[in-house]
Amino acid sequence: MRKNSIKNTRINMEVQRELSEIIRTEIKDPRVSSAMTSIVAVEVTPDLKYCKAYVSVLGSPEAAQAAVAGLKSAVGYIRRELAHRINLRNTPEITFLLDQSIEHGVNMSRLIDEVTKDLKDTEEAE
């Protein structure tokens, strides 16, 4: 089976939706709920054995690390809930990875805005 098959894409979307719902409503860990935590992307292997869940956390880097640690400590509960909600042959082993692409994009946008502001200021001064 190809990695980017339609079936695999649908499974990725369904797992992402259910993981987001479980984290938002079921997890009571203060490390996770204190920060804005969201699942950005999910990659499930074609054999449904493993799953990489990319997590984005709005806040400080310490809050992000704490949220990922909280999710890793609750991975057994999350996997069990996922098994109850999604009918798959195998429930994948979930690995939570911190995704900093959104923060990186915001930082780059801020830097671009600063440069364009400086350019406008130097053009107006001339």
Tab-separated table of C-alpha atoms in Angstrom, residues 27 70-84 91 94 96:
chain	number	residue	atom	x	y	z
A	27	ILE	CA	-7.362	14.928	29.653
A	70	GLY	CA	1.803	15.396	30.160
A	71	LEU	CA	0.609	13.851	26.910
A	72	LYS	CA	3.345	11.215	27.033
A	73	SER	CA	2.347	10.290	30.581
A	74	ALA	CA	-1.292	9.898	29.486
A	75	VAL	CA	-0.524	7.991	26.273
A	76	GLY	CA	-2.031	4.748	27.575
A	77	TYR	CA	-5.342	6.394	28.444
A	78	ILE	CA	-5.379	8.293	25.132
A	79	ARG	CA	-4.716	5.108	23.154
A	80	ARG	CA	-7.503	3.264	24.977
A	81	GLU	CA	-9.964	6.090	24.303
A	82	LEU	CA	-8.893	6.147	20.670
A	83	ALA	CA	-9.548	2.393	20.431
A	84	HIS	CA	-13.078	2.910	21.803
A	91	THR	CA	-4.855	0.787	17.548
A	94	ILE	CA	1.092	7.055	19.676
A	96	PHE	CA	3.742	12.847	20.579
